[in-house]
Amino acid sequence: MCGVFGIHGHEEAANIAYLGLHSLQHRGQESAGLVAAEGRLRRSVHMGLVSDAFNRETLAKLPGRAAIGHVRYSTAGSSELRNAQPLLFEYVDGSISIGHNGNLVNATELRAQLEAEGSIFQTSSDTEVIIHLMARARPSDVAEELARLRTGQEPGLGGAFRDDVVARLMIALRQVRGAYSLVLLTDDETMIGVRDPHGFRPLVLGRLKDSYVLSSESSSFDLIEAELIREISPGELVVIRKGGLVSHQLVAEVPPPRFCVFEHVYFARPDALLNGKSIYKARQRMGARLAQEAPVDAEVVIPVPDSGVPAAVGYSRESGIPFEMGLIRSHYVGRTFIEPQDSIRHFGVRLKLSPVRAVVDGKRVVVVDDSLVRGTTSRKIVKMLRAAGAREVHVRVSAPPTTHPCFYGIDTPNRSELVAASHTIEEIARYITCDSLAYLSHDGLMAAVSTDSAGSGYCSACFTGNYPVPLGRTSGGEPSLVKLGLGKV
Ligand code: AMP
């Protein structure tokens, strides 16, 4: 749960990256950071929101024609300034900066090994492991990797290399497992974008006049008026320099893609195109399918704003039941779930949402939300709607029950806190005190996001427990749901 952005070849790189971060704010609200390159790298990172983190003066201190940025919500490593990204390091090849979206599942064991061999870590974030692996790459391995890149054995090779950074990064990334969409920037103004071989997290490439831009979501390009070129492919590494862009493949055989389906369900902005698909339309299809699978005799369909809106529109259209805004969201509080402290989150529901009596009073109401995780939000909403006069409250969730935690970068709580991991739908309905509760089926979700109803291009481990990349020390088969010591997972 983070957002990354990068721009290369623009007079006002830091300013544009700042705008890019604004459009990714929903992906992380704990810290925001920018690094710009002009002869050397300059870094500015702050806790809190993008708008609070930067101003004219701080941005003016980030000159250069290339910049990368990051908004963070910690899934690995604690929420503190030293973990704020982009991280910046000095190593044998100069300075390098990195911003990461995703979670590495073998970071703990790699870090233990590196520390045993003498590495000193500056942060508790999993991302730092990548830089240590780059710095410690054996000269013979780097030479071999460079030779391989230069002789064109690497698919997609083109252009010349001035240094070892790409070779080192390739060596490092072959040792990590898990989810990563990365942007990197070096002091010689090389920008690199990478997506892990499964493509768990998004990363898109765009063009703004003569500059290249990278972003977690295409909505950023709309804001800065850049043109979307394409997605960075799973397992692709793009190197952007003055001379242009060169693409490399991280691994010879790219595994089947495993794009995170929860990006479609909840996380990405509805105006984004992800995996070539409109998030808004996919959510609408989820709602329509939910109306077919779980109809209700009711008088009004209301969304839990904002994330439930497109699905509620789909539900209303398919069922013919009128759509109304029966809950109003205050835009002056952030995403409550995203606040790390439970106390704030519990209180936050009432702070964030209030019922519209004129819409729900005396009515049989269908309330549509995109996901039900702990059940706390729905329980509060049902109570609020009843207090506002709703005669019946039927909860419809436009995703399957969240039964398993995510180890690839979405902040889902421990299994013990996932209400659907240990309770039946009837029990959950009783807990949230609704008149009826239904979820979208897994097949229904896959049909909504993909043309292939098996949904083979997606990771839906949070709904199925089928983890595409094994966790912890296991090398295959059933993943061990051990606590990895990675922050909140
Ligand atoms: P809960 O109270 O735990 O059931 O929270 C469910 C609500 O949180 C739904 O309204 C979702 O839109 C939202 N939500 C689900 N997953 C996440 C997440 N990983 N981060 C932030 N919000 C989430």
Coordinates of C-alpha atoms and ligand atoms in Angstrom, one line a residue:
M1 CA 0.0 0.0 0.0
C2 CA 2.2 2.7 -1.3
G3 CA 2.5 4.8 -4.4
V4 CA 5.5 5.5 -6.6
F5 CA 6.1 8.1 -9.2
G6 CA 9.1 9.2 -11.4
I7 CA 9.8 11.7 -14.1
H8 CA 12.9 12.0 -16.3
G9 CA 13.9 14.8 -18.6
H10 CA 11.7 17.7 -17.3
E11 CA 12.7 21.2 -16.3
E12 CA 10.4 21.0 -13.3
A13 CA 10.9 17.4 -12.3
A14 CA 10.3 17.9 -8.6
N15 CA 7.2 20.0 -9.1
I16 CA 5.7 17.4 -11.5
A17 CA 6.6 14.6 -9.2
Y18 CA 4.9 16.5 -6.4
L19 CA 1.7 16.7 -8.4
G20 CA 2.1 13.0 -9.2
L21 CA 2.2 12.2 -5.5
H22 CA -1.0 14.1 -5.0
S23 CA -2.8 11.9 -7.4
L24 CA -1.4 8.8 -5.5
Q25 CA -2.3 10.1 -2.0
H26 CA -5.0 7.5 -1.6
R27 CA -2.2 4.8 -1.8
G28 CA -0.5 6.0 1.4
Q29 CA -0.9 8.8 3.9
E30 CA 1.9 8.2 6.5
S31 CA 4.8 9.8 4.7
A32 CA 5.6 11.5 1.4
G33 CA 9.0 11.9 -0.2
L34 CA 10.8 13.2 -3.2
V35 CA 14.3 12.8 -4.5
A36 CA 15.7 14.8 -7.4
A37 CA 18.9 14.4 -9.4
E38 CA 21.1 17.3 -10.5
G39 CA 24.7 16.2 -10.3
R40 CA 23.9 14.7 -7.0
L41 CA 20.7 13.4 -5.4
R42 CA 18.7 15.6 -3.0
R43 CA 16.1 14.2 -0.8
S44 CA 13.1 15.6 1.1
V45 CA 10.9 13.3 3.1
H46 CA 8.2 14.1 5.6
M47 CA 5.6 12.3 7.7
G48 CA 2.0 13.0 6.7
L49 CA 0.2 14.1 3.6
V50 CA 1.7 15.4 0.4
S51 CA 0.1 18.8 0.8
D52 CA 1.6 19.2 4.3
A53 CA 4.9 17.7 3.4
F54 CA 6.0 20.1 0.6
N55 CA 5.7 23.8 -0.2
R56 CA 7.3 26.2 -2.7
E57 CA 10.5 26.4 -0.6
T58 CA 11.0 22.7 -0.1
L59 CA 10.4 22.0 -3.8
A60 CA 12.8 24.7 -4.8
K61 CA 15.5 22.8 -2.9
L62 CA 15.1 19.9 -5.3
P63 CA 16.5 21.1 -8.6
G64 CA 17.1 18.7 -11.5
R65 CA 15.6 17.2 -14.6
A66 CA 14.8 13.9 -12.9
A67 CA 12.8 13.1 -9.8
I68 CA 11.2 10.2 -8.0
G69 CA 8.6 10.2 -5.3
H70 CA 6.8 8.0 -2.9
V71 CA 3.7 8.0 -0.6
R72 CA 3.8 5.4 2.1
Y73 CA 1.6 3.3 4.2
S74 CA 3.7 0.9 6.1
T75 CA 3.1 -2.8 5.5
A76 CA 6.7 -3.7 6.3
G77 CA 8.7 -1.6 8.8
S78 CA 7.3 0.9 11.2
S79 CA 5.7 4.2 10.6
E80 CA 8.5 6.6 11.3
L81 CA 10.6 9.1 9.3
R82 CA 13.7 6.9 8.9
N83 CA 11.5 4.5 6.9
A84 CA 10.0 7.2 4.7
Q85 CA 10.8 6.7 1.1
P86 CA 12.4 7.2 -1.4
L87 CA 15.4 5.9 0.5
L88 CA 18.8 7.3 -0.4
F89 CA 22.2 5.5 -0.2
E90 CA 25.8 6.0 -1.1
Y91 CA 27.5 2.9 -2.4
V92 CA 30.3 1.8 -4.6
D93 CA 28.8 3.2 -7.7
G94 CA 27.7 6.6 -6.3
S95 CA 24.3 7.5 -4.9
I96 CA 21.1 5.7 -5.5
S97 CA 17.6 6.3 -4.4
I98 CA 14.7 3.8 -4.3
G99 CA 10.9 3.9 -3.9
H100 CA 9.0 0.7 -3.4
N101 CA 5.4 -0.4 -3.6
G102 CA 4.8 -4.0 -2.4
N103 CA 6.2 -6.4 0.1
L104 CA 9.2 -8.7 -0.1
V105 CA 8.3 -12.1 1.5
N106 CA 11.9 -13.1 2.1
A107 CA 13.2 -9.8 3.4
T108 CA 13.5 -10.9 7.0
E109 CA 15.7 -13.9 6.2
L110 CA 17.8 -11.9 3.6
R111 CA 18.3 -9.2 6.2
A112 CA 19.4 -11.7 8.9
Q113 CA 22.0 -13.1 6.5
L114 CA 23.2 -9.7 5.5
E115 CA 23.5 -8.5 9.0
A116 CA 25.3 -11.7 10.0
E117 CA 27.8 -10.8 7.3
G118 CA 28.3 -7.3 8.6
S119 CA 25.7 -5.1 6.9
I120 CA 24.4 -2.2 8.9
F121 CA 20.8 -1.3 8.1
Q122 CA 19.6 2.3 8.4
T123 CA 15.9 1.5 8.3
S124 CA 13.5 -1.3 9.3
S125 CA 11.9 -1.4 5.8
D126 CA 12.2 -4.4 3.6
T127 CA 13.2 -2.2 0.7
E128 CA 16.7 -1.6 2.1
V129 CA 17.6 -5.2 1.5
I130 CA 17.6 -4.5 -2.3
I131 CA 20.2 -1.8 -1.9
H132 CA 22.4 -4.0 0.3
L133 CA 22.2 -6.8 -2.2
M134 CA 23.2 -4.4 -5.0
A135 CA 26.1 -3.0 -3.0
R136 CA 27.4 -6.4 -2.0
A137 CA 27.2 -8.0 -5.5
R138 CA 30.5 -9.8 -6.2
P139 CA 32.6 -8.0 -8.9
S140 CA 32.8 -11.2 -10.8
D141 CA 29.0 -11.6 -10.8
V142 CA 28.6 -7.9 -11.9
A143 CA 31.1 -8.4 -14.7
E144 CA 29.3 -11.6 -15.8
E145 CA 25.9 -9.9 -15.7
L146 CA 27.3 -6.9 -17.6
A147 CA 28.8 -9.1 -20.3
R148 CA 25.4 -10.9 -20.6
L149 CA 23.6 -7.6 -20.9
R150 CA 26.1 -6.3 -23.5
T151 CA 26.2 -9.4 -25.6
G152 CA 22.5 -9.1 -26.0
Q153 CA 21.7 -12.4 -24.3
E154 CA 19.2 -10.5 -22.2
P155 CA 16.0 -10.1 -24.2
G156 CA 15.2 -6.6 -25.1
L157 CA 18.7 -5.3 -24.8
G158 CA 19.7 -2.1 -26.6
G159 CA 21.9 0.9 -25.9
A160 CA 25.1 1.1 -24.0
F161 CA 25.9 1.0 -20.3
R162 CA 28.0 3.5 -18.6
D163 CA 28.0 1.8 -15.3
D164 CA 27.0 -1.3 -13.3
V165 CA 23.8 -0.2 -11.8
V166 CA 21.5 -2.2 -13.9
A167 CA 23.7 -5.4 -13.5
R168 CA 23.7 -4.9 -9.8
L169 CA 20.0 -4.4 -9.6
M170 CA 19.3 -7.5 -11.7
I171 CA 21.6 -9.5 -9.4
A172 CA 19.8 -8.1 -6.3
L173 CA 16.3 -8.6 -7.6
R174 CA 16.9 -12.2 -8.5
Q175 CA 17.4 -12.9 -4.8
V176 CA 14.3 -11.3 -3.5
R177 CA 10.8 -12.8 -3.6
G178 CA 7.5 -11.1 -3.4
A179 CA 5.9 -8.0 -4.7
Y180 CA 7.7 -5.0 -5.9
S181 CA 7.0 -2.1 -8.2
L182 CA 10.1 0.1 -7.9
V183 CA 11.4 3.4 -9.1
L184 CA 15.1 4.2 -8.7
L185 CA 17.2 7.2 -9.5
T186 CA 20.9 7.5 -9.6
D187 CA 23.1 10.6 -9.3
D188 CA 24.0 10.3 -13.0
E189 CA 20.3 11.0 -13.7
T190 CA 19.4 7.4 -14.6
M191 CA 15.8 6.5 -13.7
I192 CA 14.8 2.9 -13.5
G193 CA 11.4 1.3 -13.2
V194 CA 10.8 -2.3 -12.3
R195 CA 7.9 -4.6 -11.8
D196 CA 8.3 -8.0 -10.1
P197 CA 7.9 -11.1 -12.4
H198 CA 4.4 -11.7 -11.1
G199 CA 3.4 -8.1 -11.6
F200 CA 1.5 -8.0 -8.2
R201 CA 1.6 -4.2 -8.0
P202 CA 0.9 -1.8 -10.8
L203 CA 3.4 0.4 -12.6
V204 CA 2.6 2.4 -15.7
L205 CA 4.7 4.3 -18.2
G206 CA 3.8 7.6 -19.8
R207 CA 5.1 10.5 -21.8
L208 CA 4.9 14.2 -21.0
K209 CA 6.4 16.0 -24.0
D210 CA 10.0 14.9 -24.1
S211 CA 10.0 13.3 -20.7
Y212 CA 9.2 9.8 -19.5
V213 CA 7.0 9.3 -16.5
L214 CA 6.4 6.3 -14.3
S215 CA 3.5 6.0 -11.8
S216 CA 1.6 3.4 -9.8
E217 CA -1.6 4.5 -11.4
S218 CA -2.6 6.1 -14.7
S219 CA -4.7 8.8 -12.9
S220 CA -1.5 10.7 -12.3
F221 CA -1.0 11.1 -16.0
D222 CA -4.4 12.7 -16.4
L223 CA -3.5 15.2 -13.8
I224 CA -0.1 16.2 -15.3
E225 CA -1.5 15.9 -18.8
A226 CA 0.9 13.1 -19.8
E227 CA 0.0 10.4 -22.2
L228 CA -0.3 6.8 -21.0
I229 CA 2.1 4.7 -23.1
R230 CA 1.7 1.3 -21.5
E231 CA 2.1 -0.8 -18.4
I232 CA 5.6 -1.9 -17.4
S233 CA 5.2 -5.6 -18.0
P234 CA 5.6 -8.1 -15.1
G235 CA 9.4 -8.9 -14.9
E236 CA 10.3 -5.9 -16.9
L237 CA 13.0 -3.4 -16.0
V238 CA 13.2 -0.1 -17.9
V239 CA 16.2 2.1 -17.8
I240 CA 15.6 5.8 -18.7
R241 CA 18.5 8.0 -19.6
K242 CA 19.0 11.1 -21.7
G243 CA 19.3 8.8 -24.8
G244 CA 15.9 7.2 -24.3
L245 CA 14.4 4.1 -22.8
V246 CA 15.8 0.6 -22.8
S247 CA 13.8 -2.4 -21.6
H248 CA 15.2 -5.6 -20.0
Q249 CA 13.7 -8.7 -18.7
L250 CA 14.6 -9.7 -15.1
V251 CA 14.1 -13.4 -15.6
A252 CA 14.3 -15.6 -18.7
E253 CA 11.0 -17.2 -18.1
V254 CA 8.3 -14.9 -16.7
P255 CA 5.8 -16.8 -14.6
P256 CA 2.1 -16.3 -15.1
P257 CA 1.0 -12.8 -14.1
R258 CA -0.6 -12.4 -10.7
F259 CA -2.0 -8.9 -10.7
C260 CA -3.5 -8.0 -7.3
V261 CA -7.3 -8.2 -7.6
F262 CA -7.7 -6.1 -4.5
E263 CA -6.4 -3.1 -6.5
H264 CA -9.6 -3.5 -8.6
V265 CA -11.8 -4.1 -5.6
Y266 CA -10.7 -1.3 -3.4
F267 CA -7.3 0.2 -3.6
A268 CA -6.8 1.9 -7.0
R269 CA -8.7 5.1 -7.9
P270 CA -11.8 4.5 -10.0
D271 CA -10.5 6.8 -12.7
A272 CA -7.4 4.6 -13.2
L273 CA -6.9 2.0 -15.9
L274 CA -5.1 -1.0 -14.4
N275 CA -4.1 -4.0 -16.4
G276 CA -5.7 -2.3 -19.3
K277 CA -9.1 -2.1 -17.6
S278 CA -11.2 0.7 -16.2
I279 CA -11.4 0.3 -12.4
Y280 CA -14.7 2.1 -12.4
K281 CA -16.2 -0.2 -15.0
A282 CA -14.9 -3.3 -13.2
R283 CA -16.4 -2.2 -9.9
Q284 CA -19.7 -1.5 -11.7
R285 CA -19.6 -5.1 -13.1
M286 CA -18.9 -6.4 -9.7
G287 CA -22.1 -4.7 -8.4
A288 CA -24.2 -5.9 -11.3
R289 CA -23.1 -9.4 -10.8
L290 CA -23.7 -9.1 -7.1
A291 CA -27.3 -8.1 -7.8
Q292 CA -27.8 -11.2 -9.9
E293 CA -26.2 -13.5 -7.3
A294 CA -27.8 -11.9 -4.2
P295 CA -31.0 -10.0 -5.1
V296 CA -33.0 -8.3 -2.3
D297 CA -36.5 -7.0 -2.2
A298 CA -35.7 -3.4 -1.2
E299 CA -36.6 0.2 -2.0
V300 CA -33.2 1.9 -2.2
V301 CA -29.6 1.0 -3.0
I302 CA -27.0 3.1 -1.2
P303 CA -23.2 2.9 -1.4
V304 CA -20.6 3.2 1.4
P305 CA -18.8 6.1 -0.1
D306 CA -16.4 6.5 -1.7
S307 CA -15.1 3.0 -2.5
G308 CA -18.6 1.4 -2.7
V309 CA -20.1 3.9 -5.2
P310 CA -19.4 2.2 -8.6
A311 CA -20.5 -1.2 -7.3
A312 CA -23.7 0.3 -5.9
V313 CA -24.4 1.9 -9.2
G314 CA -24.0 -1.5 -10.9
Y315 CA -26.2 -3.1 -8.3
S316 CA -28.9 -0.5 -8.7
R317 CA -28.9 -0.7 -12.5
E318 CA -29.0 -4.4 -12.6
S319 CA -31.7 -4.7 -9.9
G320 CA -33.8 -1.7 -11.0
I321 CA -33.8 -0.5 -7.4
P322 CA -33.1 3.3 -7.2
F323 CA -29.7 4.5 -6.3
E324 CA -29.4 7.2 -3.6
M325 CA -26.6 8.7 -1.5
G326 CA -27.9 7.5 1.9
L327 CA -24.5 8.0 3.6
I328 CA -22.5 11.2 3.3
R329 CA -18.8 11.1 3.7
S330 CA -16.8 13.8 5.3
H331 CA -13.9 14.7 3.0
Y332 CA -12.0 16.2 5.9
V333 CA -10.9 12.9 7.4
G334 CA -8.6 10.5 5.6
R335 CA -9.2 6.9 4.9
T336 CA -10.0 5.6 8.4
F337 CA -8.7 2.1 7.8
I338 CA -5.4 3.5 6.8
E339 CA -4.9 5.1 10.2
P340 CA -2.6 2.7 11.9
Q341 CA -4.1 3.0 15.4
D342 CA -7.2 0.9 16.1
S343 CA -8.7 3.4 18.4
I344 CA -8.8 6.1 15.7
R345 CA -10.2 3.6 13.2
H346 CA -13.1 2.6 15.4
F347 CA -14.0 6.1 16.1
G348 CA -13.3 7.1 12.5
V349 CA -16.4 5.4 11.0
R350 CA -18.7 7.9 12.7
L351 CA -16.4 10.7 12.0
K352 CA -16.3 9.8 8.4
L353 CA -19.8 8.7 7.5
S354 CA -23.2 10.0 8.4
P355 CA -26.6 8.8 7.3
V356 CA -29.1 10.8 5.3
R357 CA -32.4 10.3 7.1
A358 CA -34.4 11.7 4.2
V359 CA -33.1 8.8 2.1
V360 CA -33.4 5.9 4.5
D361 CA -36.2 6.6 6.9
G362 CA -38.8 3.9 6.8
K363 CA -37.1 2.2 3.9
R364 CA -35.8 -1.3 3.1
V365 CA -32.2 -0.4 2.3
V366 CA -29.5 -2.3 0.4
V367 CA -26.1 -1.0 1.4
V368 CA -23.2 -1.9 -0.9
D369 CA -19.6 -1.8 0.2
D370 CA -16.5 -3.0 -1.7
S371 CA -15.1 -5.3 1.1
L372 CA -15.7 -6.4 4.6
V373 CA -12.5 -7.0 6.5
R374 CA -12.9 -6.9 10.3
G375 CA -16.6 -6.1 10.1
T376 CA -16.2 -3.1 12.3
T377 CA -17.2 -0.6 9.6
S378 CA -20.3 -2.5 8.5
R379 CA -21.5 -3.0 12.0
K380 CA -21.3 0.7 12.7
I381 CA -23.0 1.6 9.4
V382 CA -25.9 -0.8 10.0
K383 CA -26.4 0.8 13.5
M384 CA -26.3 4.3 12.0
L385 CA -28.8 3.4 9.3
R386 CA -31.2 1.9 11.7
A387 CA -30.9 4.9 14.0
A388 CA -31.8 7.1 10.9
G389 CA -35.0 5.1 10.5
A390 CA -34.1 2.3 8.0
R391 CA -36.7 -0.4 8.3
E392 CA -34.4 -3.2 7.0
V393 CA -30.7 -3.1 6.2
H394 CA -29.3 -5.6 3.7
V395 CA -25.5 -5.6 3.4
R396 CA -24.0 -6.5 0.0
V397 CA -20.3 -6.8 -0.4
S398 CA -18.9 -6.6 -3.9
A399 CA -16.0 -8.9 -3.2
P400 CA -15.7 -12.4 -1.7
P401 CA -15.1 -12.9 2.1
T402 CA -11.6 -11.7 3.0
T403 CA -10.3 -14.9 4.6
H404 CA -6.5 -14.6 4.3
P405 CA -4.0 -11.9 5.0
C406 CA -2.0 -10.3 2.2
F407 CA 1.8 -10.7 2.2
Y408 CA 2.3 -8.8 -1.0
G409 CA 1.7 -5.2 0.1
I410 CA -2.0 -4.7 1.0
D411 CA -2.5 -4.0 4.6
T412 CA -4.9 -6.7 5.8
P413 CA -4.8 -7.6 9.4
N414 CA -3.7 -10.8 11.0
R415 CA -5.9 -13.8 10.2
S416 CA -7.3 -13.7 13.7
E417 CA -8.8 -10.3 13.0
L418 CA -10.3 -11.2 9.6
V419 CA -13.9 -11.9 10.6
A420 CA -14.5 -14.2 7.6
A421 CA -11.5 -16.3 8.5
S422 CA -13.3 -17.8 11.5
H423 CA -17.0 -17.1 11.0
T424 CA -19.7 -18.2 8.7
I425 CA -21.7 -15.6 6.7
E426 CA -24.7 -16.1 9.1
E427 CA -22.4 -15.4 12.1
I428 CA -21.0 -12.3 10.4
A429 CA -24.6 -11.1 9.6
R430 CA -25.5 -11.6 13.3
Y431 CA -22.4 -9.7 14.4
I432 CA -23.0 -6.7 12.1
T433 CA -26.7 -6.9 13.0
C434 CA -28.0 -6.7 9.4
D435 CA -31.2 -8.3 8.1
S436 CA -29.2 -10.1 5.4
L437 CA -25.6 -10.3 4.2
A438 CA -24.2 -11.6 0.9
Y439 CA -20.8 -11.4 -0.8
L440 CA -19.9 -11.6 -4.4
S441 CA -18.6 -15.0 -5.4
H442 CA -15.0 -15.6 -6.5
D443 CA -16.2 -16.5 -10.0
G444 CA -18.3 -13.4 -10.1
L445 CA -15.3 -11.2 -9.1
M446 CA -13.1 -12.8 -11.7
A447 CA -15.7 -12.4 -14.4
A448 CA -15.9 -8.7 -13.5
V449 CA -12.2 -8.1 -13.8
S450 CA -11.1 -10.5 -16.5
T451 CA -12.3 -12.0 -19.7
D452 CA -11.0 -15.3 -18.4
S453 CA -13.5 -16.4 -15.7
A454 CA -10.9 -18.5 -14.0
G455 CA -9.1 -15.2 -13.3
S456 CA -5.7 -16.9 -13.9
G457 CA -3.9 -13.6 -14.4
Y458 CA -4.7 -12.4 -10.9
C459 CA -3.6 -12.9 -7.3
S460 CA -6.7 -13.4 -5.1
A461 CA -4.9 -15.0 -2.2
C462 CA -6.8 -12.7 0.3
F463 CA -10.0 -14.5 -0.8
T464 CA -8.7 -18.0 -1.4
G465 CA -5.5 -18.5 0.5
N466 CA -3.7 -19.6 -2.7
Y467 CA -0.5 -17.6 -2.4
P468 CA 1.4 -17.5 -5.7
V469 CA 4.8 -16.8 -4.0
P470 CA 5.6 -19.0 -1.1
L471 CA 6.1 -17.2 2.2
G472 CA 8.7 -17.3 4.9
R473 CA 11.3 -20.0 4.6
T474 CA 9.1 -22.5 2.8
S475 CA 10.3 -23.1 -0.7
G476 CA 7.1 -24.4 -2.2
G477 CA 3.7 -26.1 -1.4
E478 CA 1.5 -24.7 1.3
P479 CA 2.7 -21.3 2.5
S480 CA 3.4 -21.1 6.2
L481 CA 1.2 -18.4 7.8
V482 CA 4.0 -17.6 10.2
K483 CA 4.4 -14.1 11.4
L484 CA 7.2 -12.8 9.2
G485 CA 8.1 -9.9 11.5
L486 CA 7.2 -7.6 8.7
G487 CA 5.3 -4.8 10.3
K488 CA 1.6 -5.4 10.4
V489 CA 1.2 -8.6 8.4
Ligands
AMP1 P1 -13.6 -3.3 8.3 O1 -14.2 -2.5 9.3 O2 -12.3 -3.9 8.7 O3 -14.6 -4.4 7.8 O4 -13.3 -2.4 7.0 C1 -13.9 -2.5 5.8 C2 -13.9 -1.2 5.1 O5 -12.5 -0.8 5.0 C3 -14.5 -1.2 3.8 O6 -15.3 -0.1 3.7 C4 -13.4 -1.1 2.8 O7 -13.7 -0.1 1.8 C5 -12.2 -0.6 3.6 N1 -11.0 -1.4 3.4 C6 -10.9 -2.7 3.0 N2 -9.6 -3.1 2.9 C7 -8.9 -2.0 3.2 C8 -7.5 -1.8 3.3 N3 -6.6 -2.7 3.0 N4 -7.1 -0.5 3.6 C9 -7.9 0.4 3.8 N5 -9.3 0.3 3.8 C10 -9.7 -0.9 3.5

